[in-house]
Amino acid sequence: MKLGRAFGAGMGMGRTCGAVTGALMVLGFKAGRSENEREARYRTYDLVKSFWTGFEQSHGTTVCQELLGVDLATEEGRRLAVENKLFSTVCPAFVETAARLLSEIRP
């Protein structure tokens, strides 16, 4: 949990959704190591593209601020997110989509 903490809330700045950045870490792990690191890197890039496209098709964007409609880079935006319970009512759908897409992707 500590390793991925900085990825939440779009890296704390409302940028790329934490569910997306966390999934990218998993994709790197799924692609594994290879004797040919360049090949493994390119295979990972292909997996990322597939995941990213699927997430955007499901939600229209990968940008946290656009997904939530508040700017988490500001104190006001974070306050609104908490008051409106966005992290518990909206974000779970993004995590669910990320998990589903990860389960469908075969390295």
mmCIF file of N, CA, C and O in Angstrom:
data_model
loop_
_atom_site.group_PDB
_atom_site.id
_atom_site.type_symbol
_atom_site.label_atom_id
_atom_site.label_comp_id
_atom_site.label_asym_id
_atom_site.label_seq_id
_atom_site.Cartn_x
_atom_site.Cartn_y
_atom_site.Cartn_z
ATOM 1 N N MET A 1 0.839 -1.195 0.000
ATOM 2 C CA MET A 1 0.000 0.000 0.000
ATOM 3 C C MET A 1 0.876 1.248 0.000
ATOM 4 O O MET A 1 0.556 2.216 -0.674
ATOM 5 N N LYS A 2 1.953 1.217 0.760
ATOM 6 C CA LYS A 2 2.804 2.396 0.827
ATOM 7 C C LYS A 2 3.434 2.706 -0.523
ATOM 8 O O LYS A 2 3.569 3.871 -0.893
ATOM 9 N N LEU A 3 3.809 1.671 -1.262
ATOM 10 C CA LEU A 3 4.450 1.872 -2.561
ATOM 11 C C LEU A 3 3.538 2.633 -3.521
ATOM 12 O O LEU A 3 3.984 3.483 -4.280
ATOM 13 N N GLY A 4 2.245 2.363 -3.481
ATOM 14 C CA GLY A 4 1.308 3.003 -4.389
ATOM 15 C C GLY A 4 0.610 4.232 -3.838
ATOM 16 O O GLY A 4 -0.185 4.860 -4.533
ATOM 17 N N ARG A 5 0.909 4.607 -2.602
ATOM 18 C CA ARG A 5 0.211 5.714 -1.953
ATOM 19 C C ARG A 5 0.256 7.001 -2.780
ATOM 20 O O ARG A 5 -0.719 7.723 -2.871
ATOM 21 N N ALA A 6 1.360 7.297 -3.372
ATOM 22 C CA ALA A 6 1.517 8.553 -4.122
ATOM 23 C C ALA A 6 0.679 8.590 -5.400
ATOM 24 O O ALA A 6 0.477 9.658 -5.976
ATOM 25 N N PHE A 7 0.168 7.450 -5.829
ATOM 26 C CA PHE A 7 -0.593 7.414 -7.070
ATOM 27 C C PHE A 7 -2.055 7.815 -6.889
ATOM 28 O O PHE A 7 -2.735 8.128 -7.857
ATOM 29 N N GLY A 8 -2.559 7.794 -5.663
ATOM 30 C CA GLY A 8 -3.949 8.160 -5.412
ATOM 31 C C GLY A 8 -4.223 9.614 -5.757
ATOM 32 O O GLY A 8 -3.318 10.448 -5.803
ATOM 33 N N ALA A 9 -5.485 9.916 -6.025
ATOM 34 C CA ALA A 9 -5.930 11.274 -6.360
ATOM 35 C C ALA A 9 -5.144 11.844 -7.529
ATOM 36 O O ALA A 9 -4.808 13.018 -7.569
ATOM 37 N N GLY A 10 -4.876 10.995 -8.486
ATOM 38 C CA GLY A 10 -4.146 11.458 -9.663
ATOM 39 C C GLY A 10 -2.775 11.981 -9.286
ATOM 40 O O GLY A 10 -2.353 13.047 -9.703
ATOM 41 N N MET A 11 -2.073 11.183 -8.478
ATOM 42 C CA MET A 11 -0.762 11.540 -7.945
ATOM 43 C C MET A 11 -0.855 12.786 -7.078
ATOM 44 O O MET A 11 0.062 13.592 -7.001
ATOM 45 N N GLY A 12 -2.024 12.935 -6.438
ATOM 46 C CA GLY A 12 -2.253 14.066 -5.546
ATOM 47 C C GLY A 12 -2.470 15.377 -6.269
ATOM 48 O O GLY A 12 -2.593 16.419 -5.644
ATOM 49 N N MET A 13 -2.548 15.317 -7.593
ATOM 50 C CA MET A 13 -2.668 16.539 -8.389
ATOM 51 C C MET A 13 -3.832 16.484 -9.372
ATOM 52 O O MET A 13 -3.943 17.325 -10.253
ATOM 53 N N GLY A 14 -4.662 15.461 -9.273
ATOM 54 C CA GLY A 14 -5.798 15.342 -10.170
ATOM 55 C C GLY A 14 -5.423 14.919 -11.575
ATOM 56 O O GLY A 14 -6.204 15.076 -12.502
ATOM 57 N N ARG A 15 -4.249 14.370 -11.735
ATOM 58 C CA ARG A 15 -3.804 13.949 -13.074
ATOM 59 C C ARG A 15 -4.267 12.526 -13.335
ATOM 60 O O ARG A 15 -5.421 12.214 -13.128
ATOM 61 N N THR A 16 -3.407 11.652 -13.790
ATOM 62 C CA THR A 16 -3.834 10.300 -14.133
ATOM 63 C C THR A 16 -4.424 9.583 -12.916
ATOM 64 O O THR A 16 -3.816 9.549 -11.851
ATOM 65 N N CYS A 17 -5.599 9.018 -13.110
ATOM 66 C CA CYS A 17 -6.326 8.297 -12.061
ATOM 67 C C CYS A 17 -5.427 7.267 -11.378
ATOM 68 O O CYS A 17 -4.675 6.537 -12.042
ATOM 69 N N GLY A 18 -5.510 7.204 -10.059
ATOM 70 C CA GLY A 18 -4.712 6.255 -9.291
ATOM 71 C C GLY A 18 -4.992 4.807 -9.652
ATOM 72 O O GLY A 18 -4.098 3.963 -9.583
ATOM 73 N N ALA A 19 -6.227 4.497 -10.037
ATOM 74 C CA ALA A 19 -6.536 3.133 -10.465
ATOM 75 C C ALA A 19 -5.767 2.790 -11.737
ATOM 76 O O ALA A 19 -5.324 1.657 -11.929
ATOM 77 N N VAL A 20 -5.580 3.784 -12.585
ATOM 78 C CA VAL A 20 -4.837 3.585 -13.834
ATOM 79 C C VAL A 20 -3.344 3.419 -13.533
ATOM 80 O O VAL A 20 -2.717 2.469 -14.012
ATOM 81 N N THR A 21 -2.773 4.325 -12.761
ATOM 82 C CA THR A 21 -1.338 4.224 -12.494
ATOM 83 C C THR A 21 -1.004 2.952 -11.716
ATOM 84 O O THR A 21 0.016 2.316 -11.975
ATOM 85 N N GLY A 22 -1.882 2.555 -10.810
ATOM 86 C CA GLY A 22 -1.670 1.295 -10.104
ATOM 87 C C GLY A 22 -1.717 0.109 -11.054
ATOM 88 O O GLY A 22 -0.912 -0.820 -10.956
ATOM 89 N N ALA A 23 -2.655 0.161 -11.986
ATOM 90 C CA ALA A 23 -2.769 -0.920 -12.967
ATOM 91 C C ALA A 23 -1.527 -0.995 -13.850
ATOM 92 O O ALA A 23 -1.094 -2.087 -14.224
ATOM 93 N N LEU A 24 -0.936 0.152 -14.152
ATOM 94 C CA LEU A 24 0.273 0.149 -14.977
ATOM 95 C C LEU A 24 1.417 -0.552 -14.247
ATOM 96 O O LEU A 24 2.224 -1.255 -14.876
ATOM 97 N N MET A 25 1.469 -0.404 -12.935
ATOM 98 C CA MET A 25 2.471 -1.129 -12.160
ATOM 99 C C MET A 25 2.252 -2.635 -12.294
ATOM 100 O O MET A 25 3.202 -3.397 -12.472
ATOM 101 N N VAL A 26 1.008 -3.049 -12.232
ATOM 102 C CA VAL A 26 0.684 -4.471 -12.367
ATOM 103 C C VAL A 26 1.041 -4.968 -13.758
ATOM 104 O O VAL A 26 1.578 -6.071 -13.914
ATOM 105 N N LEU A 27 0.771 -4.171 -14.777
ATOM 106 C CA LEU A 27 1.099 -4.583 -16.141
ATOM 107 C C LEU A 27 2.602 -4.797 -16.310
ATOM 108 O O LEU A 27 3.024 -5.738 -16.983
ATOM 109 N N GLY A 28 3.404 -3.928 -15.705
ATOM 110 C CA GLY A 28 4.844 -4.117 -15.759
ATOM 111 C C GLY A 28 5.249 -5.437 -15.130
ATOM 112 O O GLY A 28 6.109 -6.162 -15.641
ATOM 113 N N PHE A 29 4.586 -5.772 -14.042
ATOM 114 C CA PHE A 29 4.850 -7.039 -13.370
ATOM 115 C C PHE A 29 4.385 -8.211 -14.228
ATOM 116 O O PHE A 29 5.084 -9.220 -14.355
ATOM 117 N N LYS A 30 3.192 -8.084 -14.840
ATOM 118 C CA LYS A 30 2.645 -9.166 -15.661
ATOM 119 C C LYS A 30 3.509 -9.456 -16.871
ATOM 120 O O LYS A 30 3.652 -10.606 -17.282
ATOM 121 N N ALA A 31 4.081 -8.413 -17.448
ATOM 122 C CA ALA A 31 4.910 -8.609 -18.641
ATOM 123 C C ALA A 31 6.191 -9.350 -18.277
ATOM 124 O O ALA A 31 6.768 -10.038 -19.106
ATOM 125 N N GLY A 32 6.598 -9.213 -17.032
ATOM 126 C CA GLY A 32 7.737 -9.966 -16.532
ATOM 127 C C GLY A 32 9.060 -9.549 -17.132
ATOM 128 O O GLY A 32 9.162 -8.610 -17.904
ATOM 129 N N ARG A 33 10.042 -10.271 -16.707
ATOM 130 C CA ARG A 33 11.396 -10.034 -17.208
ATOM 131 C C ARG A 33 11.647 -11.006 -18.351
ATOM 132 O O ARG A 33 11.018 -12.039 -18.472
ATOM 133 N N SER A 34 12.592 -10.636 -19.146
ATOM 134 C CA SER A 34 12.936 -11.448 -20.290
ATOM 135 C C SER A 34 14.441 -11.358 -20.490
ATOM 136 O O SER A 34 15.081 -10.425 -20.013
ATOM 137 N N GLU A 35 14.973 -12.324 -21.172
ATOM 138 C CA GLU A 35 16.391 -12.217 -21.519
ATOM 139 C C GLU A 35 16.600 -10.999 -22.410
ATOM 140 O O GLU A 35 17.653 -10.396 -22.403
ATOM 141 N N ASN A 36 15.577 -10.650 -23.156
ATOM 142 C CA ASN A 36 15.642 -9.482 -24.024
ATOM 143 C C ASN A 36 14.809 -8.375 -23.383
ATOM 144 O O ASN A 36 13.594 -8.332 -23.540
ATOM 145 N N GLU A 37 15.462 -7.509 -22.638
ATOM 146 C CA GLU A 37 14.746 -6.457 -21.919
ATOM 147 C C GLU A 37 14.018 -5.501 -22.858
ATOM 148 O O GLU A 37 12.946 -5.008 -22.531
ATOM 149 N N ARG A 38 14.561 -5.228 -24.011
ATOM 150 C CA ARG A 38 13.882 -4.352 -24.971
ATOM 151 C C ARG A 38 12.560 -4.969 -25.395
ATOM 152 O O ARG A 38 11.539 -4.308 -25.446
ATOM 153 N N GLU A 39 12.583 -6.271 -25.650
ATOM 154 C CA GLU A 39 11.356 -6.982 -26.032
ATOM 155 C C GLU A 39 10.318 -6.903 -24.908
ATOM 156 O O GLU A 39 9.140 -6.646 -25.154
ATOM 157 N N ALA A 40 10.755 -7.109 -23.675
ATOM 158 C CA ALA A 40 9.841 -7.041 -22.530
ATOM 159 C C ALA A 40 9.280 -5.636 -22.373
ATOM 160 O O ALA A 40 8.096 -5.456 -22.077
ATOM 161 N N ARG A 41 10.119 -4.633 -22.565
ATOM 162 C CA ARG A 41 9.662 -3.239 -22.452
ATOM 163 C C ARG A 41 8.599 -2.943 -23.508
ATOM 164 O O ARG A 41 7.553 -2.387 -23.204
ATOM 165 N N TYR A 42 8.841 -3.356 -24.745
ATOM 166 C CA TYR A 42 7.867 -3.091 -25.811
ATOM 167 C C TYR A 42 6.582 -3.881 -25.606
ATOM 168 O O TYR A 42 5.487 -3.390 -25.894
ATOM 169 N N ARG A 43 6.696 -5.095 -25.082
ATOM 170 C CA ARG A 43 5.504 -5.885 -24.775
ATOM 171 C C ARG A 43 4.688 -5.160 -23.687
ATOM 172 O O ARG A 43 3.466 -5.073 -23.765
ATOM 173 N N THR A 44 5.386 -4.598 -22.712
ATOM 174 C CA THR A 44 4.706 -3.840 -21.665
ATOM 175 C C THR A 44 4.002 -2.629 -22.256
ATOM 176 O O THR A 44 2.854 -2.340 -21.906
ATOM 177 N N TYR A 45 4.649 -1.918 -23.150
ATOM 178 C CA TYR A 45 4.028 -0.748 -23.781
ATOM 179 C C TYR A 45 2.753 -1.139 -24.519
ATOM 180 O O TYR A 45 1.757 -0.416 -24.494
ATOM 181 N N ASP A 46 2.771 -2.291 -25.183
ATOM 182 C CA ASP A 46 1.572 -2.763 -25.887
ATOM 183 C C ASP A 46 0.442 -3.067 -24.899
ATOM 184 O O ASP A 46 -0.718 -2.758 -25.166
ATOM 185 N N LEU A 47 0.791 -3.664 -23.765
ATOM 186 C CA LEU A 47 -0.214 -3.952 -22.738
ATOM 187 C C LEU A 47 -0.793 -2.654 -22.184
ATOM 188 O O LEU A 47 -2.008 -2.550 -21.966
ATOM 189 N N VAL A 48 0.061 -1.674 -21.956
ATOM 190 C CA VAL A 48 -0.384 -0.375 -21.449
ATOM 191 C C VAL A 48 -1.357 0.266 -22.432
ATOM 192 O O VAL A 48 -2.413 0.767 -22.037
ATOM 193 N N LYS A 49 -1.027 0.229 -23.704
ATOM 194 C CA LYS A 49 -1.899 0.831 -24.717
ATOM 195 C C LYS A 49 -3.271 0.161 -24.712
ATOM 196 O O LYS A 49 -4.302 0.835 -24.764
ATOM 197 N N SER A 50 -3.289 -1.158 -24.620
ATOM 198 C CA SER A 50 -4.551 -1.889 -24.587
ATOM 199 C C SER A 50 -5.357 -1.514 -23.350
ATOM 200 O O SER A 50 -6.568 -1.242 -23.435
ATOM 201 N N PHE A 51 -4.700 -1.485 -22.196
ATOM 202 C CA PHE A 51 -5.379 -1.119 -20.955
ATOM 203 C C PHE A 51 -5.920 0.309 -21.041
ATOM 204 O O PHE A 51 -7.076 0.569 -20.728
ATOM 205 N N TRP A 52 -5.076 1.231 -21.442
ATOM 206 C CA TRP A 52 -5.429 2.655 -21.494
ATOM 207 C C TRP A 52 -6.636 2.881 -22.395
ATOM 208 O O TRP A 52 -7.574 3.594 -22.030
ATOM 209 N N THR A 53 -6.615 2.242 -23.544
ATOM 210 C CA THR A 53 -7.727 2.375 -24.488
ATOM 211 C C THR A 53 -9.018 1.848 -23.874
ATOM 212 O O THR A 53 -10.071 2.485 -23.972
ATOM 213 N N GLY A 54 -8.946 0.704 -23.225
ATOM 214 C CA GLY A 54 -10.135 0.131 -22.586
ATOM 215 C C GLY A 54 -10.681 1.018 -21.485
ATOM 216 O O GLY A 54 -11.897 1.193 -21.360
ATOM 217 N N PHE A 55 -9.796 1.609 -20.689
ATOM 218 C CA PHE A 55 -10.239 2.479 -19.603
ATOM 219 C C PHE A 55 -10.896 3.733 -20.174
ATOM 220 O O PHE A 55 -11.958 4.152 -19.710
ATOM 221 N N GLU A 56 -10.280 4.311 -21.187
ATOM 222 C CA GLU A 56 -10.871 5.510 -21.804
ATOM 223 C C GLU A 56 -12.207 5.198 -22.465
ATOM 224 O O GLU A 56 -13.122 6.022 -22.426
ATOM 225 N N GLN A 57 -12.344 4.030 -23.051
ATOM 226 C CA GLN A 57 -13.621 3.645 -23.645
ATOM 227 C C GLN A 57 -14.699 3.512 -22.577
ATOM 228 O O GLN A 57 -15.858 3.841 -22.806
ATOM 229 N N SER A 58 -14.320 3.039 -21.417
ATOM 230 C CA SER A 58 -15.281 2.863 -20.327
ATOM 231 C C SER A 58 -15.660 4.166 -19.643
ATOM 232 O O SER A 58 -16.807 4.342 -19.230
ATOM 233 N N HIS A 59 -14.697 5.088 -19.498
ATOM 234 C CA HIS A 59 -14.934 6.281 -18.685
ATOM 235 C C HIS A 59 -14.682 7.606 -19.399
ATOM 236 O O HIS A 59 -14.896 8.664 -18.808
ATOM 237 N N GLY A 60 -14.219 7.549 -20.640
ATOM 238 C CA GLY A 60 -14.028 8.776 -21.417
ATOM 239 C C GLY A 60 -12.697 9.465 -21.209
ATOM 240 O O GLY A 60 -12.302 10.303 -22.016
ATOM 241 N N THR A 61 -11.997 9.140 -20.133
ATOM 242 C CA THR A 61 -10.723 9.778 -19.829
ATOM 243 C C THR A 61 -9.997 8.955 -18.771
ATOM 244 O O THR A 61 -10.599 8.096 -18.126
ATOM 245 N N THR A 62 -8.721 9.231 -18.599
ATOM 246 C CA THR A 62 -7.942 8.638 -17.508
ATOM 247 C C THR A 62 -7.543 9.713 -16.499
ATOM 248 O O THR A 62 -6.833 9.422 -15.540
ATOM 249 N N VAL A 63 -7.999 10.934 -16.709
ATOM 250 C CA VAL A 63 -7.600 12.072 -15.874
ATOM 251 C C VAL A 63 -8.526 12.175 -14.664
ATOM 252 O O VAL A 63 -9.741 12.372 -14.805
ATOM 253 N N CYS A 64 -7.950 12.073 -13.492
ATOM 254 C CA CYS A 64 -8.702 12.082 -12.231
ATOM 255 C C CYS A 64 -9.611 13.305 -12.116
ATOM 256 O O CYS A 64 -10.787 13.181 -11.775
ATOM 257 N N GLN A 65 -9.076 14.461 -12.376
ATOM 258 C CA GLN A 65 -9.858 15.699 -12.250
ATOM 259 C C GLN A 65 -11.091 15.662 -13.136
ATOM 260 O O GLN A 65 -12.173 16.089 -12.736
ATOM 261 N N GLU A 66 -10.961 15.130 -14.331
ATOM 262 C CA GLU A 66 -12.104 15.026 -15.241
ATOM 263 C C GLU A 66 -13.067 13.929 -14.790
ATOM 264 O O GLU A 66 -14.284 14.076 -14.927
ATOM 265 N N LEU A 67 -12.538 12.843 -14.273
ATOM 266 C CA LEU A 67 -13.387 11.751 -13.799
ATOM 267 C C LEU A 67 -14.243 12.176 -12.610
ATOM 268 O O LEU A 67 -15.417 11.828 -12.521
ATOM 269 N N LEU A 68 -13.638 12.920 -11.696
ATOM 270 C CA LEU A 68 -14.336 13.312 -10.465
ATOM 271 C C LEU A 68 -15.043 14.655 -10.561
ATOM 272 O O LEU A 68 -15.952 14.941 -9.778
ATOM 273 N N GLY A 69 -14.594 15.519 -11.457
ATOM 274 C CA GLY A 69 -15.204 16.838 -11.574
ATOM 275 C C GLY A 69 -14.756 17.822 -10.508
ATOM 276 O O GLY A 69 -15.397 18.861 -10.316
ATOM 277 N N VAL A 70 -13.684 17.488 -9.795
ATOM 278 C CA VAL A 70 -13.094 18.403 -8.816
ATOM 279 C C VAL A 70 -11.584 18.375 -8.983
ATOM 280 O O VAL A 70 -11.013 17.395 -9.473
ATOM 281 N N ASP A 71 -10.935 19.455 -8.570
ATOM 282 C CA ASP A 71 -9.484 19.566 -8.689
ATOM 283 C C ASP A 71 -8.828 19.149 -7.376
ATOM 284 O O ASP A 71 -8.771 19.924 -6.417
ATOM 285 N N LEU A 72 -8.326 17.929 -7.336
ATOM 286 C CA LEU A 72 -7.724 17.402 -6.119
ATOM 287 C C LEU A 72 -6.363 18.018 -5.814
ATOM 288 O O LEU A 72 -5.791 17.752 -4.758
ATOM 289 N N ALA A 73 -5.867 18.854 -6.687
ATOM 290 C CA ALA A 73 -4.611 19.561 -6.427
ATOM 291 C C ALA A 73 -4.835 20.734 -5.483
ATOM 292 O O ALA A 73 -3.875 21.330 -4.996
ATOM 293 N N THR A 74 -6.105 21.049 -5.224
ATOM 294 C CA THR A 74 -6.415 22.176 -4.346
ATOM 295 C C THR A 74 -7.102 21.685 -3.081
ATOM 296 O O THR A 74 -7.760 20.632 -3.066
ATOM 297 N N GLU A 75 -6.960 22.473 -2.031
ATOM 298 C CA GLU A 75 -7.621 22.145 -0.767
ATOM 299 C C GLU A 75 -9.143 22.131 -0.954
ATOM 300 O O GLU A 75 -9.838 21.260 -0.430
ATOM 301 N N GLU A 76 -9.652 23.085 -1.710
ATOM 302 C CA GLU A 76 -11.091 23.164 -1.980
ATOM 303 C C GLU A 76 -11.582 21.918 -2.711
ATOM 304 O O GLU A 76 -12.623 21.351 -2.380
ATOM 305 N N GLY A 77 -10.837 21.488 -3.722
ATOM 306 C CA GLY A 77 -11.217 20.299 -4.476
ATOM 307 C C GLY A 77 -11.219 19.052 -3.608
ATOM 308 O O GLY A 77 -12.131 18.226 -3.696
ATOM 309 N N ARG A 78 -10.210 18.925 -2.763
ATOM 310 C CA ARG A 78 -10.167 17.769 -1.856
ATOM 311 C C ARG A 78 -11.325 17.814 -0.873
ATOM 312 O O ARG A 78 -11.940 16.789 -0.576
ATOM 313 N N ARG A 79 -11.639 19.005 -0.379
ATOM 314 C CA ARG A 79 -12.771 19.160 0.543
ATOM 315 C C ARG A 79 -14.063 18.729 -0.134
ATOM 316 O O ARG A 79 -14.866 17.986 0.439
ATOM 317 N N LEU A 80 -14.276 19.186 -1.360
ATOM 318 C CA LEU A 80 -15.487 18.822 -2.102
ATOM 319 C C LEU A 80 -15.554 17.313 -2.349
ATOM 320 O O LEU A 80 -16.626 16.704 -2.257
ATOM 321 N N ALA A 81 -14.418 16.730 -2.659
ATOM 322 C CA ALA A 81 -14.382 15.282 -2.897
ATOM 323 C C ALA A 81 -14.783 14.523 -1.642
ATOM 324 O O ALA A 81 -15.553 13.563 -1.711
ATOM 325 N N VAL A 82 -14.280 14.966 -0.501
ATOM 326 C CA VAL A 82 -14.615 14.307 0.762
ATOM 327 C C VAL A 82 -16.080 14.541 1.116
ATOM 328 O O VAL A 82 -16.805 13.597 1.454
ATOM 329 N N GLU A 83 -16.528 15.797 1.027
ATOM 330 C CA GLU A 83 -17.923 16.113 1.351
ATOM 331 C C GLU A 83 -18.901 15.331 0.487
ATOM 332 O O GLU A 83 -19.954 14.908 0.956
ATOM 333 N N ASN A 84 -18.567 15.174 -0.785
ATOM 334 C CA ASN A 84 -19.451 14.467 -1.712
ATOM 335 C C ASN A 84 -19.168 12.966 -1.774
ATOM 336 O O ASN A 84 -19.747 12.261 -2.602
ATOM 337 N N LYS A 85 -18.269 12.513 -0.915
ATOM 338 C CA LYS A 85 -17.930 11.090 -0.797
ATOM 339 C C LYS A 85 -17.525 10.471 -2.135
ATOM 340 O O LYS A 85 -17.848 9.315 -2.422
ATOM 341 N N LEU A 86 -16.820 11.249 -2.948
ATOM 342 C CA LEU A 86 -16.428 10.780 -4.279
ATOM 343 C C LEU A 86 -15.509 9.562 -4.215
ATOM 344 O O LEU A 86 -15.596 8.678 -5.064
ATOM 345 N N PHE A 87 -14.638 9.539 -3.206
ATOM 346 C CA PHE A 87 -13.687 8.430 -3.116
ATOM 347 C C PHE A 87 -14.379 7.104 -2.827
ATOM 348 O O PHE A 87 -13.882 6.056 -3.227
ATOM 349 N N SER A 88 -15.517 7.156 -2.166
ATOM 350 C CA SER A 88 -16.225 5.908 -1.846
ATOM 351 C C SER A 88 -17.409 5.636 -2.762
ATOM 352 O O SER A 88 -17.904 4.509 -2.803
ATOM 353 N N THR A 89 -17.878 6.641 -3.500
ATOM 354 C CA THR A 89 -19.037 6.424 -4.366
ATOM 355 C C THR A 89 -18.688 6.402 -5.854
ATOM 356 O O THR A 89 -19.353 5.710 -6.623
ATOM 357 N N VAL A 90 -17.662 7.137 -6.253
ATOM 358 C CA VAL A 90 -17.315 7.230 -7.677
ATOM 359 C C VAL A 90 -16.069 6.407 -8.002
ATOM 360 O O VAL A 90 -16.050 5.650 -8.973
ATOM 361 N N CYS A 91 -15.043 6.549 -7.186
ATOM 362 C CA CYS A 91 -13.761 5.891 -7.466
ATOM 363 C C CYS A 91 -13.840 4.370 -7.551
ATOM 364 O O CYS A 91 -13.114 3.767 -8.350
ATOM 365 N N PRO A 92 -14.682 3.695 -6.771
ATOM 366 C CA PRO A 92 -14.730 2.235 -6.886
ATOM 367 C C PRO A 92 -15.025 1.739 -8.310
ATOM 368 O O PRO A 92 -14.532 0.680 -8.703
ATOM 369 N N ALA A 93 -15.770 2.487 -9.074
ATOM 370 C CA ALA A 93 -16.040 2.077 -10.456
ATOM 371 C C ALA A 93 -14.758 2.087 -11.285
ATOM 372 O O ALA A 93 -14.570 1.232 -12.160
ATOM 373 N N PHE A 94 -13.864 3.027 -10.994
ATOM 374 C CA PHE A 94 -12.609 3.105 -11.734
ATOM 375 C C PHE A 94 -11.689 1.947 -11.346
ATOM 376 O O PHE A 94 -11.036 1.347 -12.201
ATOM 377 N N VAL A 95 -11.694 1.615 -10.067
ATOM 378 C CA VAL A 95 -10.896 0.484 -9.598
ATOM 379 C C VAL A 95 -11.451 -0.814 -10.187
ATOM 380 O O VAL A 95 -10.695 -1.683 -10.629
ATOM 381 N N GLU A 96 -12.774 -0.923 -10.227
ATOM 382 C CA GLU A 96 -13.395 -2.116 -10.801
ATOM 383 C C GLU A 96 -13.047 -2.263 -12.281
ATOM 384 O O GLU A 96 -12.716 -3.359 -12.747
ATOM 385 N N THR A 97 -13.110 -1.170 -13.023
ATOM 386 C CA THR A 97 -12.749 -1.219 -14.440
ATOM 387 C C THR A 97 -11.290 -1.617 -14.605
ATOM 388 O O THR A 97 -10.960 -2.456 -15.450
ATOM 389 N N ALA A 98 -10.415 -1.033 -13.805
ATOM 390 C CA ALA A 98 -8.991 -1.362 -13.895
ATOM 391 C C ALA A 98 -8.764 -2.848 -13.617
ATOM 392 O O ALA A 98 -8.032 -3.519 -14.358
ATOM 393 N N ALA A 99 -9.415 -3.373 -12.591
ATOM 394 C CA ALA A 99 -9.264 -4.791 -12.252
ATOM 395 C C ALA A 99 -9.797 -5.682 -13.371
ATOM 396 O O ALA A 99 -9.173 -6.692 -13.727
ATOM 397 N N ARG A 100 -10.943 -5.311 -13.924
ATOM 398 C CA ARG A 100 -11.526 -6.103 -15.019
ATOM 399 C C ARG A 100 -10.593 -6.117 -16.222
ATOM 400 O O ARG A 100 -10.307 -7.163 -16.800
ATOM 401 N N LEU A 101 -10.109 -4.945 -16.601
ATOM 402 C CA LEU A 101 -9.213 -4.861 -17.758
ATOM 403 C C LEU A 101 -7.931 -5.657 -17.516
ATOM 404 O O LEU A 101 -7.456 -6.352 -18.418
ATOM 405 N N LEU A 102 -7.390 -5.567 -16.317
ATOM 406 C CA LEU A 102 -6.182 -6.341 -15.999
ATOM 407 C C LEU A 102 -6.443 -7.837 -16.125
ATOM 408 O O LEU A 102 -5.586 -8.584 -16.615
ATOM 409 N N SER A 103 -7.621 -8.270 -15.698
ATOM 410 C CA SER A 103 -7.925 -9.705 -15.761
ATOM 411 C C SER A 103 -8.111 -10.182 -17.204
ATOM 412 O O SER A 103 -7.921 -11.361 -17.495
ATOM 413 N N GLU A 104 -8.463 -9.263 -18.090
ATOM 414 C CA GLU A 104 -8.673 -9.622 -19.499
ATOM 415 C C GLU A 104 -7.396 -9.592 -20.324
ATOM 416 O O GLU A 104 -7.333 -10.191 -21.384
ATOM 417 N N ILE A 105 -6.393 -8.881 -19.858
ATOM 418 C CA ILE A 105 -5.149 -8.706 -20.624
ATOM 419 C C ILE A 105 -4.240 -9.890 -20.378
ATOM 420 O O ILE A 105 -3.946 -10.259 -19.249
ATOM 421 N N ARG A 106 -3.791 -10.478 -21.456
ATOM 422 C CA ARG A 106 -2.862 -11.603 -21.394
ATOM 423 C C ARG A 106 -1.518 -11.138 -21.949
ATOM 424 O O ARG A 106 -1.445 -10.737 -23.096
ATOM 425 N N PRO A 107 -0.460 -11.258 -21.145
ATOM 426 C CA PRO A 107 0.871 -10.827 -21.636
ATOM 427 C C PRO A 107 1.402 -11.708 -22.746
ATOM 428 O O PRO A 107 1.009 -12.795 -22.955
#
